[in-house]
Amino acid sequence: MIDGIFEILITNQILFNQIVPTMNKLKLNLILATVVCLTGWGSIQNKLYASEQPRGMHPEKQLDFVKKQIKNKKEPYLTAFKALIIKADSALFVNQHAVEDFSIPGFYSDKEGHRKTSLALQVDGFSAYSCALAYKLTGQSKYAVKAIYFLNAWGSINKKYSQLDGSLVMSYSGTTMMMAAELLKSNKNWKSKDQEQFAWWTKNVFRHAANSIRYRNNNSGDWSRFASLLADVYLSDQDDFQKNVGMIKDELFKQIAPDGHMVEEVKRQGNGIWYTYFSLAPISASFWVIYNQTGENLYALEQNGTSLKKGLDYLLYHNQHPEDWTWFKNPVTGNENTATGFWPANLLEAMNGIYHSKEFNAFVEPYRPIVYPRHDYAWTYPTLFPLSLTGYK
């Protein structure tokens, strides 16, 4: 690209010399040199964003930190690593379930059908993500090859989504596909033509689904904006990335009340605590992606006493004291036996790296390592991959 720019500028200089022979050539050369520098810098910036800056959910400093802990046999990282390898090894024997039409009925009209049809993407995405992470930590190509197998299947077979919840489930279950793809973007086993096809799927199916509902003001919008951010990182789409950032900032203080309750989620009757988790998980994960890409720390945002931390505190307290939940009697709470995985422990484990909360740590410590293997994917392996705003120092 820069070579082409130089050719254009040289041609322009010849024309200038012919047309304006009296121009001070020193001034002209200075102008041309400035243009070259500015244009070249813009190109370099784009390349940095695309390939050299921290990548989505797993910046290089995080991966390096985790590998060091495993090498030194530090806990809880070593046990958490073994838990990941168990999942990744199991995934080596899983066949892909990609479908041409990811058709998901509305949950409240067909719960069984919704759950059953969602599994195709949930199983394949979790398998791809687990294998991609295992590859990054071990360097064993069998994991990369298997992850790429799932990515290629969905990239080539899935052409659309449909029914009421197709876009939503793709947004909260397909995030693992984007995380895996970002981790393996430079892997030699992923052929360029297959990556091009996956990029087409990312733009025209996955992100299209997410962007179709990202205007929503509840958990649906939170998940779709998070999904769209991940797609933007993979596609190196700075414009759409910044649009998502703006939407997230605009919604935050409309969603979280001054006392910490989630305005839209507490309306969900007996599932209000669950939906509070289901909204805060993608919001917090979006903050992490934004921080890794831009350095902007949205975790510190506060307005009239309202903050993400206030929402997390509210969630933890009421998950431990459901009798104080004033919105509905006997609400559902999360525990270590929950079918999807232990929510909100996965979220609070991740956020402990940001806020260093004694309460968060006390809640999750007995259950480490935390693995969240089903349904929704923001914080899947939070014990193994901690967050840090200080460069893991």
Short mmCIF file of C-alpha atoms in Angstrom, two decimals, residues 165-314:
data_model
loop_
_atom_site.label_atom_id
_atom_site.label_comp_id
_atom_site.label_asym_id
_atom_site.label_seq_id
_atom_site.Cartn_x
_atom_site.Cartn_y
_atom_site.Cartn_z
CA ASP A 165 -34.69 -16.01 19.01
CA GLY A 166 -32.29 -16.86 16.18
CA SER A 167 -30.47 -13.54 16.42
CA LEU A 168 -30.34 -13.52 20.22
CA VAL A 169 -29.05 -17.06 20.66
CA MET A 170 -26.48 -16.51 17.93
CA SER A 171 -25.32 -13.43 19.84
CA TYR A 172 -24.92 -15.04 23.27
CA SER A 173 -23.84 -18.51 22.13
CA GLY A 174 -21.73 -17.65 19.09
CA THR A 175 -19.31 -15.42 20.96
CA THR A 176 -17.07 -18.43 21.50
CA MET A 177 -16.70 -18.79 17.73
CA MET A 178 -15.38 -15.25 17.49
CA MET A 179 -13.00 -15.71 20.42
CA ALA A 180 -11.62 -18.90 18.88
CA ALA A 181 -11.25 -17.28 15.47
CA GLU A 182 -9.34 -14.33 16.90
CA LEU A 183 -6.97 -16.66 18.75
CA LEU A 184 -6.26 -18.65 15.58
CA LYS A 185 -6.24 -15.87 13.01
CA SER A 186 -2.52 -16.31 12.29
CA ASN A 187 -2.43 -20.10 12.58
CA LYS A 188 -0.85 -21.81 9.58
CA ASN A 189 -3.41 -24.61 9.67
CA TRP A 190 -6.21 -22.20 8.81
CA LYS A 191 -6.12 -21.78 5.04
CA SER A 192 -6.65 -18.30 3.63
CA LYS A 193 -9.69 -19.32 1.58
CA ASP A 194 -11.30 -20.79 4.68
CA GLN A 195 -10.55 -17.63 6.65
CA GLU A 196 -12.12 -15.57 3.89
CA GLN A 197 -15.24 -17.72 4.07
CA PHE A 198 -15.35 -17.40 7.85
CA ALA A 199 -14.99 -13.63 7.54
CA TRP A 200 -17.97 -13.66 5.17
CA TRP A 201 -19.99 -15.60 7.75
CA THR A 202 -18.88 -13.27 10.52
CA LYS A 203 -20.02 -10.20 8.62
CA ASN A 204 -23.13 -11.46 6.87
CA VAL A 205 -24.58 -13.91 9.37
CA PHE A 206 -23.12 -13.57 12.87
CA ARG A 207 -22.66 -9.80 13.06
CA HIS A 208 -25.78 -9.22 10.99
CA ALA A 209 -27.74 -11.14 13.62
CA ALA A 210 -26.15 -9.19 16.45
CA ASN A 211 -26.56 -5.78 14.85
CA SER A 212 -30.21 -6.45 14.09
CA ILE A 213 -31.02 -6.33 17.83
CA ARG A 214 -28.22 -4.22 19.33
CA TYR A 215 -30.57 -1.26 19.76
CA ARG A 216 -32.46 -3.09 22.53
CA ASN A 217 -32.21 -1.69 26.06
CA ASN A 218 -32.04 -4.97 27.99
CA ASN A 219 -29.93 -8.14 28.11
CA SER A 220 -30.61 -8.81 24.41
CA GLY A 221 -28.95 -5.54 23.48
CA ASP A 222 -26.07 -6.20 25.86
CA TRP A 223 -25.29 -9.57 24.32
CA SER A 224 -25.68 -8.35 20.76
CA ARG A 225 -23.38 -5.38 21.31
CA PHE A 226 -20.77 -7.65 22.89
CA ALA A 227 -21.06 -10.08 19.97
CA SER A 228 -20.76 -7.23 17.50
CA LEU A 229 -17.63 -5.91 19.23
CA LEU A 230 -15.97 -9.31 18.92
CA ALA A 231 -16.88 -9.47 15.24
CA ASP A 232 -15.52 -5.96 14.72
CA VAL A 233 -12.20 -6.96 16.26
CA TYR A 234 -11.95 -9.99 14.00
CA LEU A 235 -12.95 -7.99 10.91
CA SER A 236 -10.80 -4.97 11.91
CA ASP A 237 -13.88 -2.76 11.51
CA GLN A 238 -12.99 0.33 13.51
CA ASP A 239 -16.08 2.29 12.50
CA ASP A 240 -18.58 -0.30 13.70
CA PHE A 241 -16.48 -0.93 16.80
CA GLN A 242 -16.73 2.73 17.77
CA LYS A 243 -20.45 2.71 17.07
CA ASN A 244 -20.85 -0.15 19.53
CA VAL A 245 -18.74 1.66 22.11
CA GLY A 246 -20.98 4.70 21.82
CA MET A 247 -24.13 2.62 22.22
CA ILE A 248 -22.73 0.83 25.28
CA LYS A 249 -21.81 4.10 26.98
CA ASP A 250 -25.18 5.59 26.16
CA GLU A 251 -27.11 2.66 27.65
CA LEU A 252 -25.10 1.99 30.81
CA PHE A 253 -26.64 4.51 33.17
CA LYS A 254 -30.10 3.92 31.75
CA GLN A 255 -29.84 0.24 32.63
CA ILE A 256 -28.33 0.37 36.12
CA ALA A 257 -30.25 2.23 38.82
CA PRO A 258 -28.46 4.20 41.57
CA ASP A 259 -29.01 1.37 44.07
CA GLY A 260 -27.54 -1.16 41.61
CA HIS A 261 -30.63 -2.96 40.32
CA MET A 262 -31.00 -3.54 36.58
CA VAL A 263 -34.04 -1.56 35.52
CA GLU A 264 -35.27 -3.95 32.81
CA GLU A 265 -34.12 -7.24 34.31
CA VAL A 266 -35.86 -7.02 37.68
CA LYS A 267 -39.15 -7.13 35.77
CA ARG A 268 -38.60 -10.79 34.90
CA GLN A 269 -40.55 -12.12 37.87
CA GLY A 270 -38.89 -15.16 39.47
CA ASN A 271 -35.93 -15.01 37.09
CA GLY A 272 -34.94 -11.44 37.90
CA ILE A 273 -31.64 -12.36 39.57
CA TRP A 274 -30.73 -14.63 36.68
CA TYR A 275 -31.50 -11.92 34.13
CA THR A 276 -29.48 -9.43 36.17
CA TYR A 277 -26.50 -11.76 35.75
CA PHE A 278 -27.44 -12.29 32.10
CA SER A 279 -27.19 -8.56 31.47
CA LEU A 280 -24.10 -7.74 33.54
CA ALA A 281 -22.03 -10.57 32.02
CA PRO A 282 -21.96 -9.15 28.46
CA ILE A 283 -21.69 -5.55 29.68
CA SER A 284 -18.58 -6.39 31.71
CA ALA A 285 -17.13 -8.45 28.85
CA SER A 286 -17.70 -5.59 26.42
CA PHE A 287 -15.76 -3.32 28.77
CA TRP A 288 -12.88 -5.80 28.66
CA VAL A 289 -12.79 -5.93 24.87
CA ILE A 290 -12.93 -2.13 24.68
CA TYR A 291 -10.10 -1.81 27.19
CA ASN A 292 -7.92 -4.27 25.28
CA GLN A 293 -8.49 -2.50 21.97
CA THR A 294 -8.40 1.14 23.02
CA GLY A 295 -7.08 1.37 26.58
CA GLU A 296 -10.27 3.10 27.71
CA ASN A 297 -11.31 1.91 31.17
CA LEU A 298 -15.11 1.84 31.33
CA TYR A 299 -15.00 -0.15 34.58
CA ALA A 300 -14.29 3.13 36.34
CA LEU A 301 -17.33 4.93 34.92
CA GLU A 302 -19.62 6.37 37.58
CA GLN A 303 -22.56 8.73 37.41
CA ASN A 304 -24.48 9.93 40.46
CA GLY A 305 -23.31 6.89 42.40
CA THR A 306 -24.29 4.48 39.64
CA SER A 307 -21.63 2.11 38.28
CA LEU A 308 -21.04 -1.39 37.02
CA LYS A 309 -19.55 -2.25 40.42
CA LYS A 310 -22.80 -1.17 42.10
CA GLY A 311 -24.71 -3.54 39.82
CA LEU A 312 -22.36 -6.41 40.62
CA ASP A 313 -22.65 -5.79 44.36
CA TYR A 314 -26.43 -5.78 44.09
#
